[in-house]
mmCIF file of C-alpha atoms in Angstrom:
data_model
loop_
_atom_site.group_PDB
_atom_site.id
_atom_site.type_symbol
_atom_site.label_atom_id
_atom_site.label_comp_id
_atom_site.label_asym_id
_atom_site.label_seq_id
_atom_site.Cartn_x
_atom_site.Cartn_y
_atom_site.Cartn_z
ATOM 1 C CA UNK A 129 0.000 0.000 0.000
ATOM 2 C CA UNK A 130 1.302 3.183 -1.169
ATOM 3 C CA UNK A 131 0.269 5.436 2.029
ATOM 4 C CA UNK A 132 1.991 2.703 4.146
ATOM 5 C CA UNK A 133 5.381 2.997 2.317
ATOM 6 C CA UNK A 134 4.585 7.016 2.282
ATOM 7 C CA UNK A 135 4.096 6.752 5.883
ATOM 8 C CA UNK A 136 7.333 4.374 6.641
ATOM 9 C CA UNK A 137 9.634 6.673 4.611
ATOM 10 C CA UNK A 138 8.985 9.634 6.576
ATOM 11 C CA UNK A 139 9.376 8.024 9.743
ATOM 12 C CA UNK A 140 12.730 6.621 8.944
ATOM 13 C CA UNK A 141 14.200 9.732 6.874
ATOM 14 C CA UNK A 142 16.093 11.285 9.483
ATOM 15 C CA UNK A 143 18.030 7.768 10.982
ATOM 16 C CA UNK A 144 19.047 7.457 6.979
ATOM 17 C CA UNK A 145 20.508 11.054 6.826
ATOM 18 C CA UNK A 146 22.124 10.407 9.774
ATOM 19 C CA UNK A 147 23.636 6.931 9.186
ATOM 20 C CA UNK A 148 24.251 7.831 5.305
ATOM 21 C CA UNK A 149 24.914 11.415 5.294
ATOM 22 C CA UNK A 150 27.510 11.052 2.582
ATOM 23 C CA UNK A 151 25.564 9.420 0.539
ATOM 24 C CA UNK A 152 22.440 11.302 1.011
ATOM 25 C CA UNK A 153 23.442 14.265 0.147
ATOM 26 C CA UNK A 154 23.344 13.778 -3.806
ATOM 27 C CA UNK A 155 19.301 13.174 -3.560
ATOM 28 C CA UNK A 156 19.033 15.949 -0.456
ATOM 29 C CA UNK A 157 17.627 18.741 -2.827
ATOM 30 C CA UNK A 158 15.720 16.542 -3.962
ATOM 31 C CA UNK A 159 14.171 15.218 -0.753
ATOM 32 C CA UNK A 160 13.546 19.001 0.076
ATOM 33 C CA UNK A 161 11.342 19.846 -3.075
ATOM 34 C CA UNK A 162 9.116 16.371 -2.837
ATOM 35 C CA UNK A 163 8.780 16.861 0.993
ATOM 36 C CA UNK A 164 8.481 20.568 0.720
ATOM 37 C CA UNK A 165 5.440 20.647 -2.267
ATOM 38 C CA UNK A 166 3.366 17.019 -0.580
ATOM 39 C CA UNK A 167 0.345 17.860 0.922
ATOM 40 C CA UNK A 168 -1.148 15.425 3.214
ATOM 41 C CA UNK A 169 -3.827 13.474 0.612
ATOM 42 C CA UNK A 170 -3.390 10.781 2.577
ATOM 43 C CA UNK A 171 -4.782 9.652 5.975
ATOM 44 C CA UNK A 172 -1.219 10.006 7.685
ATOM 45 C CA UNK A 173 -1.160 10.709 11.510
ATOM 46 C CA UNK A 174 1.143 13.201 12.461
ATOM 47 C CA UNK A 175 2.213 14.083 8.151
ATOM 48 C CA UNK A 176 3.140 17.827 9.168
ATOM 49 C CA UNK A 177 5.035 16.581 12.064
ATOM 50 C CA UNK A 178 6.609 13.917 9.713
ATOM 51 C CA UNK A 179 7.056 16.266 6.846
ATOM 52 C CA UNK A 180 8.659 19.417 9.052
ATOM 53 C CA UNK A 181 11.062 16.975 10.757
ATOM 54 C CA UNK A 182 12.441 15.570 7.713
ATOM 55 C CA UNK A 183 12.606 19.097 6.129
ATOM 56 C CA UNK A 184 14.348 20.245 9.491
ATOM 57 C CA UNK A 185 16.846 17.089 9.475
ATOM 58 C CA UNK A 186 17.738 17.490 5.542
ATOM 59 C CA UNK A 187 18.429 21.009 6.543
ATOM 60 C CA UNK A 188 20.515 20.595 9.603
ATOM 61 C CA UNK A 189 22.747 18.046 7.781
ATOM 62 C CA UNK A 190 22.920 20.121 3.993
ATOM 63 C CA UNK A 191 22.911 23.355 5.811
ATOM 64 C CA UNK A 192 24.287 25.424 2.509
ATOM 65 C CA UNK A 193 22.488 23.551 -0.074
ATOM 66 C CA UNK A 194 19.010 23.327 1.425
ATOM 67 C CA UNK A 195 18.961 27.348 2.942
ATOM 68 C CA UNK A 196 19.537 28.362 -0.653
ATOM 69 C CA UNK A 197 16.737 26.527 -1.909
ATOM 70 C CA UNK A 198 14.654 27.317 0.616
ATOM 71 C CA UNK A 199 15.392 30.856 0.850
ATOM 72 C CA UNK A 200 14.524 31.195 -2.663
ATOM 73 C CA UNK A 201 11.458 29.011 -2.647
ATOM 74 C CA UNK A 202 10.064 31.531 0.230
ATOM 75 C CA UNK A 203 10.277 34.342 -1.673
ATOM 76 C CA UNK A 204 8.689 32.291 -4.428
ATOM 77 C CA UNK A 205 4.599 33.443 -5.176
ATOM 78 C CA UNK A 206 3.365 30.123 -6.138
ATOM 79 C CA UNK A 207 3.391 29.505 -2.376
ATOM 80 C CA UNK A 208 0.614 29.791 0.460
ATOM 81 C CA UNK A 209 0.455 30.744 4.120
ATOM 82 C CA UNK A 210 -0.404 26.798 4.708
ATOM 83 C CA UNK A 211 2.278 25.140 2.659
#
């Protein structure tokens, strides 16, 4: 089931970037744009919670890669209070 696998990636996305944070930093943009523009369709518990700490770990560990994108997605206009 697709929500389950949903669900069980963004519960184990920050122990990945931590064991493989070498390796995760080629798909680390990446992560940031499909976490950053998925809206909770789904019947997740806790998906914002989920979502923001995954944003906030990819961040902490690609500090200069994923500020810049971010910055500039902020300032973006295709882009609601709510997202």
């Amino acid at each position: 089931d697709k929500v389950e696998q949903l669900e069980s990636a963004l519960r184990v996305l920050p122990s990945l970037v931590q064991l493989y944070r070498i390796e995760c930093e080629e798909v680390a943009l990446e992560l940031v744009r499909v976490l950053l523009n998925y809206s909770s369709t789904f019947e997740i518990d806790d998906f914002h919670h989920l979502q923001l700490n995954g944003l906030a770990t990819l961040t902490s560990a690609y500090p200069l890669t994923i500020s810049g994108y971010l910055t500039k997605e902020f300032y973006e206009r295709n882009y609601t209070i709510q997202q």
